[in-house]
C-alpha cells in the first residue's frame, strides 16, 4: 500500500462491491456501471471483493431484465417480459454467499443503487396492477444486511454526497483499525483500552452519548470476559460511527480540543481558532480548515493526548474527504 499522510491501516481494507461498479460487463444488457471514484480514488486504499448476484446465482449475460413484485417486505424477483420467478434461485444462492463472505474479513460493502438484486433501499416493488411503491430492497442486499446488520454499507449513488461519503469511509477505516488493534492473541483488553483512548474524539463527533457509554464499558474492562467485552464494544463502535457526524458535533469536538490547549494558545490563536470553528459551523469553510489549524497547534505545542487522536486523521489525506464536508 502506498504511504499516506495519515494513520491509515497498514493492510488494505477489504470491501465487498457490486461487480458492475468495477466495470465488469455483467449487467442484464452486457454492460457495466463503472464508477471512477470507487476504482480510481478509493481503489488504491482497498481490496475489492466483487459480487454479482445475478451472474453468480447462475443467470447468463445478457439476460432478461428483472424487477421486484408483490409484498414490499418480502418481494419476488421476476423477469419483466416473460414473468419467470427467480426468487428462490437468488435467495438460496444468497444464503450460501453471505456465509462465504463472513470469512472474507469485509469492512463494508458498496452496492449498486436501483437494482432489484443489489439496491439497498428505494427499489420499486410492483403490485398486480403494475403500480410501484419505491420501498423495496434488492434480494441480495437484504440478505447481506440481515447477516451483517452493523457493517457499513452504502450505494454508489449516495457516495456522491460528500457528507455520506466521508461518513462511510471513516467508518470503514475505523473498523479496520479496530480489527488490526485487537488482532488475535492475548492482551486484547489493554489494546482495546488504547484503541478507545485514541478514538474518543472521533466517537464524540458521531455520538457523545455512545462515546460515554463506551468509556464506561472500557472502565469495567477488567471485570468482563474478553469475548463479551469485544462483542459489546464492537457493537457500540459500529452503532456510534453509523450516526452522522454533524457540523454542530464537529464544532463541539474542536472546542473540546481547545480545552486541552488553553494554557498554550495565545489570545490571538484562540480567537483565530474560534472564528474558524464558527465559520465551519456556519457552512462558510469546510471541516479541513479548522482541523488543519488544530493539527498545527497540536504539533506546535506537543500535546500528546491530542496528537494520538484518530479524529485528526481518520482516513488518508489523499482522499480529501474533509475538503468538501
Ligand atoms: S447491479 Fe448487482 S446484479 Fe446487477 S449487474 Fe450489478 S452486480 Fe450484477
Short mmCIF file of C-alpha atoms and ligand atoms in Angstrom, two decimals:
data_model
loop_
_atom_site.label_atom_id
_atom_site.label_comp_id
_atom_site.label_asym_id
_atom_site.label_seq_id
_atom_site.Cartn_x
_atom_site.Cartn_y
_atom_site.Cartn_z
CA UNK A 1 0.00 0.00 0.00
CA UNK A 2 1.25 3.47 -0.85
CA UNK A 3 2.49 5.58 2.08
CA UNK A 4 -0.13 8.04 3.26
CA UNK A 5 -0.09 11.19 5.35
CA UNK A 6 -2.48 9.71 7.88
CA UNK A 7 -2.84 6.90 10.35
CA UNK A 8 -4.29 4.65 7.66
CA UNK A 9 -4.16 0.94 8.42
CA UNK A 10 -1.11 -1.00 7.27
CA UNK A 11 -3.12 -3.53 5.27
CA UNK A 12 -5.58 -2.84 2.52
CA UNK A 13 -9.17 -2.76 3.59
CA UNK A 14 -11.38 -5.44 2.09
CA UNK A 15 -14.71 -4.11 0.82
CA UNK A 16 -17.43 -6.01 -0.97
CA UNK A 17 -18.76 -4.35 -4.13
CA UNK A 18 -21.36 -4.98 -6.81
CA UNK A 19 -19.15 -6.18 -9.69
CA UNK A 20 -20.64 -3.90 -12.34
CA UNK A 21 -19.32 -0.85 -10.41
CA UNK A 22 -15.78 -2.04 -11.13
CA UNK A 23 -16.53 -2.03 -14.86
CA UNK A 24 -17.20 -5.74 -15.20
CA UNK A 25 -19.66 -6.35 -18.09
CA UNK A 26 -22.17 -8.34 -16.04
CA UNK A 27 -25.38 -6.31 -16.36
CA UNK A 28 -28.50 -7.73 -17.96
CA UNK A 29 -27.67 -5.91 -21.20
CA UNK A 30 -23.99 -6.94 -21.21
CA UNK A 31 -22.89 -3.51 -20.00
CA UNK A 32 -21.40 -2.23 -16.75
CA UNK A 33 -21.75 0.74 -14.41
CA UNK A 34 -18.11 1.64 -13.83
CA UNK A 35 -17.73 4.20 -11.03
CA UNK A 36 -14.46 6.08 -11.45
CA UNK A 37 -14.41 7.43 -7.88
CA UNK A 38 -14.54 3.92 -6.48
CA UNK A 39 -11.89 2.43 -8.76
CA UNK A 40 -9.51 5.36 -9.19
CA UNK A 41 -9.74 7.37 -5.94
CA UNK A 42 -10.79 4.89 -3.26
CA UNK A 43 -9.41 1.88 -5.13
CA UNK A 44 -5.72 2.34 -4.16
CA UNK A 45 -6.68 2.01 -0.48
CA UNK A 46 -8.96 -1.00 -0.66
CA UNK A 47 -9.05 -4.53 -1.94
CA UNK A 48 -12.39 -5.07 -3.64
CA UNK A 49 -14.29 -8.31 -3.22
CA UNK A 50 -16.62 -8.25 -6.24
CA UNK A 51 -20.01 -9.93 -6.18
CA UNK A 52 -22.58 -10.05 -8.99
CA UNK A 53 -25.60 -11.80 -7.50
CA UNK A 54 -27.42 -12.31 -10.81
CA UNK A 55 -24.44 -13.91 -12.57
CA UNK A 56 -23.23 -15.84 -9.51
CA UNK A 57 -26.68 -17.38 -8.96
CA UNK A 58 -26.44 -18.81 -12.49
CA UNK A 59 -28.13 -16.32 -14.81
CA UNK A 60 -26.48 -15.58 -18.18
CA UNK A 61 -25.15 -12.34 -19.69
CA UNK A 62 -27.07 -10.89 -21.41
CA UNK A 63 -30.32 -11.84 -19.69
CA UNK A 64 -33.86 -10.61 -19.44
CA UNK A 65 -34.27 -7.60 -17.15
CA UNK A 66 -35.97 -8.25 -13.80
CA UNK A 67 -37.90 -6.26 -11.23
CA UNK A 68 -39.45 -6.79 -7.80
CA UNK A 69 -43.12 -7.70 -7.41
CA UNK A 70 -45.57 -8.38 -4.59
CA UNK A 71 -45.17 -7.56 -0.89
CA UNK A 72 -42.52 -4.81 -0.42
CA UNK A 73 -41.43 -6.51 2.82
CA UNK A 74 -40.79 -9.80 1.03
CA UNK A 75 -40.86 -9.22 -2.72
CA UNK A 76 -40.40 -11.66 -5.59
CA UNK A 77 -37.66 -11.23 -8.23
CA UNK A 78 -39.36 -11.70 -11.59
CA UNK A 79 -38.31 -11.27 -15.24
CA UNK A 80 -40.23 -8.36 -16.72
CA UNK A 81 -41.20 -9.73 -20.16
CA UNK A 82 -41.66 -13.49 -19.69
CA UNK A 83 -42.52 -13.35 -15.98
CA UNK A 84 -40.15 -16.08 -14.76
CA UNK A 85 -39.82 -16.04 -10.96
CA UNK A 86 -36.12 -16.16 -9.97
CA UNK A 87 -36.70 -15.55 -6.25
CA UNK A 88 -35.79 -18.99 -4.93
CA UNK A 89 -32.71 -19.26 -7.15
CA UNK A 90 -31.47 -15.91 -5.86
CA UNK A 91 -32.33 -16.48 -2.20
CA UNK A 92 -30.78 -19.92 -1.91
CA UNK A 93 -27.58 -18.65 -3.57
CA UNK A 94 -27.57 -15.52 -1.34
CA UNK A 95 -27.88 -17.59 1.86
CA UNK A 96 -24.73 -19.53 0.90
CA UNK A 97 -22.84 -16.49 -0.38
CA UNK A 98 -23.26 -14.38 2.76
CA UNK A 99 -21.77 -17.24 4.80
CA UNK A 100 -18.76 -17.29 2.45
CA UNK A 101 -18.48 -13.51 2.80
CA UNK A 102 -18.45 -13.86 6.60
CA UNK A 103 -14.95 -15.37 6.15
CA UNK A 104 -13.72 -12.52 3.90
CA UNK A 105 -12.93 -10.03 6.70
CA UNK A 106 -15.03 -7.37 4.96
CA UNK A 107 -15.15 -3.88 6.46
CA UNK A 108 -18.19 -2.87 4.39
CA UNK A 109 -20.00 -3.19 1.07
CA UNK A 110 -20.72 -0.78 -1.79
CA UNK A 111 -23.92 -1.78 -3.57
CA UNK A 112 -25.21 -0.75 -6.99
CA UNK A 113 -28.18 1.55 -6.47
CA UNK A 114 -31.56 0.90 -8.14
CA UNK A 115 -31.02 -2.81 -8.74
CA UNK A 116 -33.63 -5.45 -7.77
CA UNK A 117 -30.73 -7.63 -6.58
CA UNK A 118 -28.18 -5.13 -5.22
CA UNK A 119 -30.14 -1.97 -4.32
CA UNK A 120 -30.05 -1.23 -0.60
CA UNK A 121 -33.16 0.98 -0.48
CA UNK A 122 -35.94 2.59 -2.51
CA UNK A 123 -36.26 -0.17 -5.12
CA UNK A 124 -39.66 -0.17 -6.92
CA UNK A 125 -41.89 -3.11 -5.98
CA UNK A 126 -44.79 -3.62 -8.44
CA UNK A 127 -48.25 -4.79 -7.45
CA UNK A 128 -50.68 -6.81 -9.59
CA UNK A 129 -51.95 -3.62 -11.27
CA UNK A 130 -48.42 -2.65 -12.29
CA UNK A 131 -48.25 0.17 -9.74
CA UNK A 132 -44.89 0.61 -7.95
CA UNK A 133 -44.01 1.50 -4.39
CA UNK A 134 -40.40 2.63 -4.06
CA UNK A 135 -39.78 0.90 -0.76
CA UNK A 136 -38.06 -2.36 -1.66
CA UNK A 137 -34.57 -3.70 -1.00
CA UNK A 138 -32.71 -5.84 -3.54
CA UNK A 139 -32.75 -9.52 -2.61
CA UNK A 140 -29.01 -9.92 -2.18
CA UNK A 141 -28.62 -6.58 -0.41
CA UNK A 142 -31.33 -7.63 2.04
CA UNK A 143 -29.63 -10.98 2.74
CA UNK A 144 -26.29 -9.21 3.28
CA UNK A 145 -27.69 -6.53 5.60
CA UNK A 146 -29.62 -9.10 7.64
CA UNK A 147 -26.45 -11.20 8.04
CA UNK A 148 -24.22 -8.19 8.88
CA UNK A 149 -26.61 -5.60 10.36
CA UNK A 150 -23.94 -3.24 11.68
CA UNK A 151 -21.38 -3.44 8.88
CA UNK A 152 -21.05 -0.16 6.91
CA UNK A 153 -22.98 -0.39 3.63
CA UNK A 154 -23.66 2.26 1.02
CA UNK A 155 -24.56 2.53 -2.64
CA UNK A 156 -22.58 4.39 -5.27
CA UNK A 157 -25.37 6.95 -5.72
CA UNK A 158 -25.28 8.07 -2.09
CA UNK A 159 -21.48 8.10 -2.13
CA UNK A 160 -21.66 11.10 -4.47
CA UNK A 161 -22.82 13.11 -1.42
CA UNK A 162 -19.66 14.42 0.33
CA UNK A 163 -21.03 14.04 3.89
CA UNK A 164 -22.32 10.49 3.32
CA UNK A 165 -19.08 9.58 1.58
CA UNK A 166 -16.94 10.86 4.45
CA UNK A 167 -19.11 9.07 6.97
CA UNK A 168 -18.93 5.74 5.15
CA UNK A 169 -15.19 5.84 4.54
CA UNK A 170 -14.47 7.00 8.09
CA UNK A 171 -16.46 4.04 9.46
CA UNK A 172 -14.67 1.60 7.20
CA UNK A 173 -11.20 2.85 8.18
CA UNK A 174 -12.10 2.91 11.89
CA UNK A 175 -13.36 -0.67 11.73
CA UNK A 176 -10.13 -1.79 10.03
CA UNK A 177 -8.03 -0.04 12.71
CA UNK A 178 -10.17 -1.66 15.40
CA UNK A 179 -9.69 -5.15 13.98
CA UNK A 180 -5.96 -4.51 13.46
CA UNK A 181 -5.61 -3.15 17.00
CA UNK A 182 -7.32 -6.07 18.67
CA UNK A 183 -5.92 -8.76 16.40
CA UNK A 184 -5.60 -12.24 17.84
CA UNK A 185 -3.82 -13.49 20.94
CA UNK A 186 -3.54 -12.10 24.45
CA UNK A 187 -3.52 -8.55 25.74
CA UNK A 188 -6.77 -7.67 24.00
CA UNK A 189 -8.07 -5.68 26.97
CA UNK A 190 -5.06 -3.37 27.04
CA UNK A 191 -5.20 -2.91 23.28
CA UNK A 192 -8.91 -2.13 23.43
CA UNK A 193 -8.27 0.50 26.12
CA UNK A 194 -5.58 2.07 23.90
CA UNK A 195 -7.86 1.98 20.84
CA UNK A 196 -10.64 3.67 22.78
CA UNK A 197 -8.30 6.37 24.09
CA UNK A 198 -7.20 7.18 20.52
CA UNK A 199 -10.76 7.22 19.17
CA UNK A 200 -12.57 9.14 21.94
CA UNK A 201 -12.87 12.36 19.99
CA UNK A 202 -13.81 10.63 16.73
CA UNK A 203 -16.60 8.84 18.60
CA UNK A 204 -17.71 12.11 20.20
CA UNK A 205 -18.10 13.60 16.72
CA UNK A 206 -20.67 10.90 15.95
CA UNK A 207 -22.40 10.29 19.26
CA UNK A 208 -21.34 11.87 22.55
CA UNK A 209 -23.81 9.57 24.38
CA UNK A 210 -22.45 6.34 22.89
CA UNK A 211 -18.86 7.58 23.34
CA UNK A 212 -19.63 7.93 27.06
CA UNK A 213 -21.23 4.50 27.21
CA UNK A 214 -18.15 3.01 25.55
CA UNK A 215 -15.94 4.82 28.06
CA UNK A 216 -17.92 3.23 30.91
CA UNK A 217 -17.58 -0.18 29.26
CA UNK A 218 -13.81 0.21 28.88
CA UNK A 219 -13.54 1.32 32.52
CA UNK A 220 -15.07 -2.05 33.51
CA UNK A 221 -12.82 -3.97 31.09
CA UNK A 222 -11.12 -5.97 33.86
CA UNK A 223 -14.45 -7.27 35.20
CA UNK A 224 -15.76 -8.66 31.90
CA UNK A 225 -14.82 -11.81 29.98
CA UNK A 226 -12.79 -10.70 26.95
CA UNK A 227 -15.18 -12.14 24.30
CA UNK A 228 -18.15 -10.29 25.90
CA UNK A 229 -16.15 -7.09 26.14
CA UNK A 230 -15.05 -7.28 22.49
CA UNK A 231 -18.52 -8.11 21.20
CA UNK A 232 -20.20 -5.30 23.17
CA UNK A 233 -17.50 -2.76 22.29
CA UNK A 234 -17.62 -3.61 18.57
CA UNK A 235 -21.41 -3.33 18.57
CA UNK A 236 -21.27 0.11 20.21
CA UNK A 237 -18.42 1.22 17.92
CA UNK A 238 -20.35 0.39 14.76
CA UNK A 239 -23.55 1.90 16.13
CA UNK A 240 -21.80 5.12 17.12
CA UNK A 241 -19.95 5.52 13.82
CA UNK A 242 -23.18 4.77 11.95
CA UNK A 243 -24.64 8.02 13.29
CA UNK A 244 -23.76 11.02 11.14
CA UNK A 245 -21.17 13.47 12.42
CA UNK A 246 -22.78 16.91 12.05
CA UNK A 247 -21.19 20.38 11.92
CA UNK A 248 -22.54 21.03 15.44
CA UNK A 249 -20.90 17.85 16.77
CA UNK A 250 -17.61 18.60 14.99
CA UNK A 251 -17.65 22.13 16.42
CA UNK A 252 -18.20 20.66 19.87
CA UNK A 253 -15.20 18.33 19.45
CA UNK A 254 -12.96 21.15 18.22
CA UNK A 255 -13.93 23.31 21.21
CA UNK A 256 -13.29 20.34 23.50
CA UNK A 257 -9.81 20.04 21.96
CA UNK A 258 -9.18 23.73 22.60
CA UNK A 259 -9.70 22.94 26.28
CA UNK A 260 -6.52 20.82 26.21
CA UNK A 261 -4.65 23.74 24.64
CA UNK A 262 -5.95 26.51 26.87
CA UNK A 263 -2.63 27.00 28.67
CA UNK A 264 -0.74 27.05 25.37
CA UNK A 265 -2.77 29.14 22.96
CA UNK A 266 -2.23 32.89 22.87
CA UNK A 267 -5.31 35.13 22.90
CA UNK A 268 -4.88 35.66 19.14
CA UNK A 269 -4.54 31.94 18.44
CA UNK A 270 -7.66 31.19 20.49
CA UNK A 271 -9.57 33.88 18.67
CA UNK A 272 -8.44 32.61 15.26
CA UNK A 273 -9.47 29.06 16.13
CA UNK A 274 -12.88 30.14 17.43
CA UNK A 275 -13.54 32.17 14.27
CA UNK A 276 -12.70 29.20 12.04
CA UNK A 277 -14.86 26.82 14.09
CA UNK A 278 -17.73 29.32 13.82
CA UNK A 279 -17.17 29.71 10.06
CA UNK A 280 -17.19 25.94 9.65
CA UNK A 281 -20.38 25.62 11.67
CA UNK A 282 -22.00 28.32 9.54
CA UNK A 283 -21.05 26.45 6.35
CA UNK A 284 -18.55 29.10 5.21
CA UNK A 285 -15.48 26.83 5.18
CA UNK A 286 -15.08 23.03 5.01
CA UNK A 287 -14.05 20.92 8.00
CA UNK A 288 -10.48 20.61 6.75
CA UNK A 289 -9.90 24.32 7.57
CA UNK A 290 -10.35 24.29 11.40
CA UNK A 291 -8.91 20.74 11.62
CA UNK A 292 -5.72 21.82 9.81
CA UNK A 293 -5.24 24.73 12.21
CA UNK A 294 -5.91 22.43 15.16
CA UNK A 295 -3.30 19.97 13.88
CA UNK A 296 -0.84 22.82 13.61
CA UNK A 297 -1.39 23.84 17.26
CA UNK A 298 -1.22 20.23 18.45
CA UNK A 299 2.15 19.85 16.70
CA UNK A 300 3.40 23.26 17.80
CA UNK A 301 2.60 22.69 21.49
CA UNK A 302 3.24 18.93 21.56
CA UNK A 303 0.00 17.90 23.27
CA UNK A 304 0.40 14.11 23.32
CA UNK A 305 -3.22 13.20 24.11
CA UNK A 306 -4.47 15.20 21.14
CA UNK A 307 -1.65 14.08 18.82
CA UNK A 308 -2.73 10.44 19.19
CA UNK A 309 -6.39 11.17 18.31
CA UNK A 310 -7.64 9.42 15.17
CA UNK A 311 -10.06 12.35 14.84
CA UNK A 312 -7.27 14.48 13.36
CA UNK A 313 -6.53 11.99 10.54
CA UNK A 314 -9.28 9.36 10.33
CA UNK A 315 -8.60 8.44 6.70
CA UNK A 316 -5.87 9.11 4.12
CA UNK A 317 -5.42 12.81 3.37
CA UNK A 318 -5.21 11.91 -0.31
CA UNK A 319 -8.94 11.15 -0.30
CA UNK A 320 -9.57 14.84 0.60
CA UNK A 321 -12.84 13.86 2.26
CA UNK A 322 -12.89 16.79 4.66
CA UNK A 323 -12.28 19.31 1.88
CA UNK A 324 -15.96 19.10 0.94
CA UNK A 325 -17.71 18.06 4.16
S1 LIG B 1 -26.41 -4.47 -10.03
FE1 LIG B 1 -25.73 -6.32 -8.97
S2 LIG B 1 -26.75 -7.99 -10.02
FE2 LIG B 1 -26.90 -6.22 -11.35
S3 LIG B 1 -25.12 -6.39 -12.71
FE3 LIG B 1 -24.51 -5.11 -10.99
S4 LIG B 1 -23.58 -6.56 -9.59
FE4 LIG B 1 -24.78 -7.78 -11.01
#
